[in-house]
Coordinates of C-alpha atoms in Angstrom, one line a residue:
M1308 CA -8.8 2.5 -20.0
L1309 CA -7.5 0.8 -16.8
A1310 CA -4.8 3.5 -16.6
E1311 CA -7.7 6.2 -16.6
N1312 CA -9.5 4.2 -13.9
Y1313 CA -6.6 4.1 -11.6
A1314 CA -5.9 7.8 -12.2
Q1315 CA -9.5 8.6 -11.3
V1316 CA -9.6 6.6 -8.2
K1317 CA -6.2 7.9 -7.1
K1318 CA -7.4 11.5 -7.5
T1319 CA -10.6 10.6 -5.3
V1320 CA -8.5 9.0 -2.7
E1321 CA -6.2 12.2 -2.6
E1322 CA -9.3 14.4 -2.2
A1323 CA -10.8 12.3 0.4
A1324 CA -7.5 12.5 2.3
V1325 CA -7.7 16.2 2.2
R1326 CA -11.3 16.5 3.3
S1327 CA -10.3 14.5 6.4
G1328 CA -7.6 16.9 7.1
R1329 CA -4.5 14.7 6.0
Q1330 CA -2.1 14.8 3.3
P1331 CA -2.8 12.8 -0.1
S1332 CA 0.3 10.8 0.7
D1333 CA -1.2 9.7 4.3
V1334 CA -3.6 7.2 2.4
T1335 CA -2.3 4.1 0.4
L1336 CA -4.3 3.1 -2.7
I1337 CA -3.9 -0.8 -2.9
S1338 CA -5.0 -2.1 -6.6
V1339 CA -6.8 -5.3 -6.0
G1340 CA -6.1 -7.5 -9.1
K1341 CA -8.0 -10.4 -7.7
M1342 CA -9.1 -12.8 -10.8
H1343 CA -7.6 -10.3 -13.2
P1344 CA -4.8 -11.4 -15.4
T1345 CA -1.1 -10.2 -15.1
E1346 CA -1.5 -8.1 -18.3
A1347 CA -4.1 -5.9 -16.4
I1348 CA -1.9 -5.7 -13.4
K1349 CA 0.9 -4.6 -15.4
E1350 CA -1.2 -1.9 -17.1
V1351 CA -2.1 -0.4 -13.8
Y1352 CA 1.5 -0.8 -12.8
D1353 CA 2.5 1.3 -15.6
A1354 CA -0.1 3.9 -14.7
G1355 CA 1.9 4.3 -11.3
S1356 CA 0.4 1.8 -8.9
R1357 CA 3.1 0.2 -6.9
D1358 CA 0.8 -1.6 -4.1
F1359 CA -1.3 -4.5 -5.3
G1360 CA -3.6 -6.8 -3.4
E1361 CA -4.5 -10.4 -3.9
N1362 CA -7.0 -12.4 -1.9
K1363 CA -5.7 -16.0 -2.7
V1364 CA -2.3 -17.2 -1.9
Q1365 CA -1.8 -19.2 -5.0
E1366 CA -2.7 -16.2 -7.3
L1367 CA -0.4 -14.0 -5.3
T1368 CA 2.6 -16.2 -5.7
E1369 CA 1.9 -16.9 -9.4
K1370 CA 1.7 -13.0 -10.1
I1371 CA 4.9 -12.2 -7.9
E1372 CA 6.9 -14.6 -10.4
V1373 CA 6.1 -12.5 -13.4
L1374 CA 5.5 -9.1 -12.5
P1375 CA 8.1 -6.2 -11.5
E1376 CA 10.0 -6.9 -8.4
D1377 CA 9.3 -3.2 -6.8
I1378 CA 5.7 -4.1 -6.5
R1379 CA 4.5 -4.1 -2.9
W1380 CA 2.3 -7.1 -2.3
H1381 CA -0.7 -7.1 -0.1
L1382 CA -2.3 -10.5 1.1
I1383 CA -6.0 -9.3 1.8
G1384 CA -8.0 -12.5 2.0
H1385 CA -8.4 -15.2 4.4
L1386 CA -5.1 -16.8 5.2
Q1387 CA -4.9 -20.6 6.3
R1388 CA -1.9 -21.8 8.5
N1389 CA -0.8 -24.2 5.9
K1390 CA -0.5 -21.6 3.2
V1391 CA 1.8 -19.2 5.3
K1392 CA 5.1 -20.8 4.3
Y1393 CA 4.3 -19.6 0.7
I1394 CA 4.1 -15.9 1.2
V1395 CA 6.5 -15.2 4.3
G1396 CA 9.1 -12.7 3.0
K1397 CA 7.2 -12.1 -0.2
T1398 CA 4.5 -9.5 1.0
A1399 CA 4.7 -5.9 2.2
L1400 CA 1.8 -6.5 4.5
I1401 CA -0.6 -9.3 5.6
H1402 CA -3.7 -7.9 6.4
S1403 CA -5.9 -10.7 7.6
V1404 CA -4.4 -12.3 10.7
D1405 CA -7.4 -13.4 12.9
S1406 CA -5.8 -15.6 15.6
L1407 CA -2.8 -16.2 17.7
R1408 CA -2.3 -19.6 16.1
L1409 CA -2.0 -17.9 12.6
A1410 CA 0.5 -15.4 14.0
E1411 CA 2.5 -17.9 15.6
E1412 CA 2.7 -19.9 12.3
I1413 CA 3.8 -16.7 10.7
E1414 CA 6.6 -16.6 13.3
V1415 CA 7.8 -20.1 12.6
Q1416 CA 8.0 -19.7 8.9
A1417 CA 10.0 -16.5 9.3
A1418 CA 12.3 -17.9 11.6
K1419 CA 12.7 -21.0 9.1
K1420 CA 13.2 -18.6 6.0
G1421 CA 15.6 -16.1 8.0
V1422 CA 13.0 -13.3 7.7
D1423 CA 13.7 -10.8 10.5
H1424 CA 10.0 -9.4 10.6
V1425 CA 6.7 -9.8 9.0
D1426 CA 4.1 -6.8 9.0
I1427 CA 0.9 -7.8 9.7
L1428 CA -2.6 -6.3 10.5
L1429 CA -5.2 -7.9 12.7
E1430 CA -8.7 -8.4 10.9
V1431 CA -11.5 -7.3 13.0
N1432 CA -15.0 -8.3 12.4
A1433 CA -16.5 -4.9 13.3
S1434 CA -20.0 -5.6 11.9
G1435 CA -20.5 -8.9 13.6
E1436 CA -21.7 -10.7 10.4
I1437 CA -21.3 -14.5 10.6
S1438 CA -20.1 -14.7 7.3
K1439 CA -17.0 -12.8 7.7
F1440 CA -13.7 -13.6 9.2
G1441 CA -11.9 -11.7 12.1
V1442 CA -11.9 -11.3 15.7
R1443 CA -14.5 -9.4 17.6
P1444 CA -13.5 -5.7 18.8
E1445 CA -13.5 -6.6 22.4
E1446 CA -11.0 -9.5 21.7
V1447 CA -8.5 -7.3 19.9
E1448 CA -6.5 -6.0 23.1
Q1449 CA -5.8 -9.6 24.4
L1450 CA -4.7 -10.8 20.8
C1451 CA -2.4 -7.9 20.6
R1452 CA -0.9 -8.7 23.9
E1453 CA -0.5 -12.5 23.0
I1454 CA 1.0 -11.4 19.6
A1455 CA 3.4 -8.9 21.3
A1456 CA 5.5 -11.8 22.5
L1457 CA 6.5 -12.9 19.2
K1458 CA 9.9 -11.6 18.0
R1459 CA 9.4 -11.5 14.1
V1460 CA 5.8 -10.7 13.8
K1461 CA 4.9 -7.1 13.8
V1462 CA 1.4 -5.7 14.3
R1463 CA 1.1 -2.6 12.4
G1464 CA -2.6 -1.8 12.9
L1465 CA -6.1 -3.2 12.1
M1466 CA -8.2 -4.1 9.2
T1467 CA -11.9 -4.8 8.5
V1468 CA -14.2 -5.8 5.6
A1469 CA -17.3 -3.6 5.9
P1470 CA -20.9 -5.0 5.0
Y1471 CA -22.1 -4.6 1.5
V1472 CA -24.3 -1.5 1.5
V1473 CA -26.0 0.4 -1.2
D1474 CA -25.2 3.8 0.6
A1475 CA -21.8 3.8 1.6
N1476 CA -22.6 6.3 4.5
E1477 CA -24.1 3.4 6.3
N1478 CA -20.7 1.9 6.9
R1479 CA -19.6 5.3 8.6
P1480 CA -20.2 3.7 12.2
V1481 CA -18.3 0.5 11.4
F1482 CA -15.1 2.4 10.1
R1483 CA -15.3 4.9 13.0
K1484 CA -15.6 1.8 15.5
I1485 CA -12.3 0.6 14.0
K1486 CA -10.7 4.0 14.3
D1487 CA -11.8 4.4 17.9
L1488 CA -10.4 0.8 18.7
S1489 CA -7.1 1.6 17.0
I1490 CA -6.9 4.6 19.3
D1491 CA -7.9 2.8 22.3
I1492 CA -5.1 0.1 21.7
A1493 CA -2.5 2.6 20.9
S1494 CA -3.2 4.3 24.2
K1495 CA -2.2 1.0 26.0
N1496 CA 1.5 1.2 24.7
I1497 CA 1.8 -2.4 24.4
D1498 CA 5.4 -3.3 23.5
N1499 CA 5.8 -4.4 19.7
I1500 CA 2.4 -3.2 18.7
Q1501 CA 1.7 -0.3 16.4
M1502 CA -1.6 1.3 15.3
D1503 CA -0.2 3.3 12.3
I1504 CA -2.1 1.4 9.7
L1505 CA -6.1 1.2 9.2
S1506 CA -6.8 -1.0 6.2
M1507 CA -10.6 -0.3 5.5
G1508 CA -12.8 0.6 2.6
M1509 CA -13.0 -1.0 -0.8
S1510 CA -14.6 0.1 -4.3
G1511 CA -18.0 0.8 -2.9
D1512 CA -17.2 2.8 0.3
Y1513 CA -13.5 3.8 0.1
E1514 CA -14.1 7.6 0.2
V1515 CA -16.3 7.3 3.4
A1516 CA -13.5 5.0 5.0
I1517 CA -10.8 7.5 4.4
E1518 CA -13.1 10.3 5.9
E1519 CA -13.3 8.1 8.8
G1520 CA -9.4 7.5 9.1
A1521 CA -8.5 4.8 6.7
T1522 CA -4.7 4.8 5.8
M1523 CA -5.0 2.2 3.2
V1524 CA -8.1 1.4 1.0
R1525 CA -8.5 -1.7 -1.1
V1526 CA -10.0 -1.0 -4.4
G1527 CA -10.4 -3.6 -7.2
T1528 CA -13.8 -3.2 -9.3
K1529 CA -13.3 0.7 -9.6
I1530 CA -10.0 0.1 -11.2
F1531 CA -9.9 -3.2 -13.1
G1532 CA -13.8 -3.5 -13.8
P1533 CA -16.2 -6.4 -12.8
R1534 CA -14.7 -10.1 -12.3
D1535 CA -15.8 -13.0 -14.1
Y1536 CA -16.4 -15.5 -11.5
S1537 CA -17.3 -18.2 -14.1
K1538 CA -13.6 -18.8 -14.6
Q1539 CA -13.0 -19.8 -11.0

């Protein structure tokens, strides 16, 4: 069941990549196992997935301990500074950096652990929703310039969480705004700043996100099924 779900989503991702004029390999599918047991993660792993995302630090670290070592883990949820020490050196990518203070704490913890570099994305609140984390689009360039001074923290691109919509096409302007912003930042040629990753699109709108330039999509429900929030 989960293997079939993963295969179908992967196929859809690849088709959307081709529609956007890219190679299927240009888009990374991150399987989001939030609130799902390790057995489910392993089933999707056995189906071929190697990139997995988690929202919470504790859940991420617990799963790292018991799941295959070649998994590339992505922290995609809000990250508090006091939790940074638990994940530095254990993640392939931190998607949700939204302040200089958080980036500085990642730098400090990386130095303590002897980690040469930590790849991060800057989380952008492109829709302006009060309930969402992330910096405003107009603040991104300045934050890039500030983080660029850090030695171990490497900005690789941008991430956004689009609004929940019934029609995924309604999020096209949000995704387009992030893509345009990444092009603008890249054109500034800021040392130590790359814009080769765009993490945007989830179960409800990942095809549209890819068509608008996403290089990573974060898909949970379409692969693992609904989450049981009563177990929180």
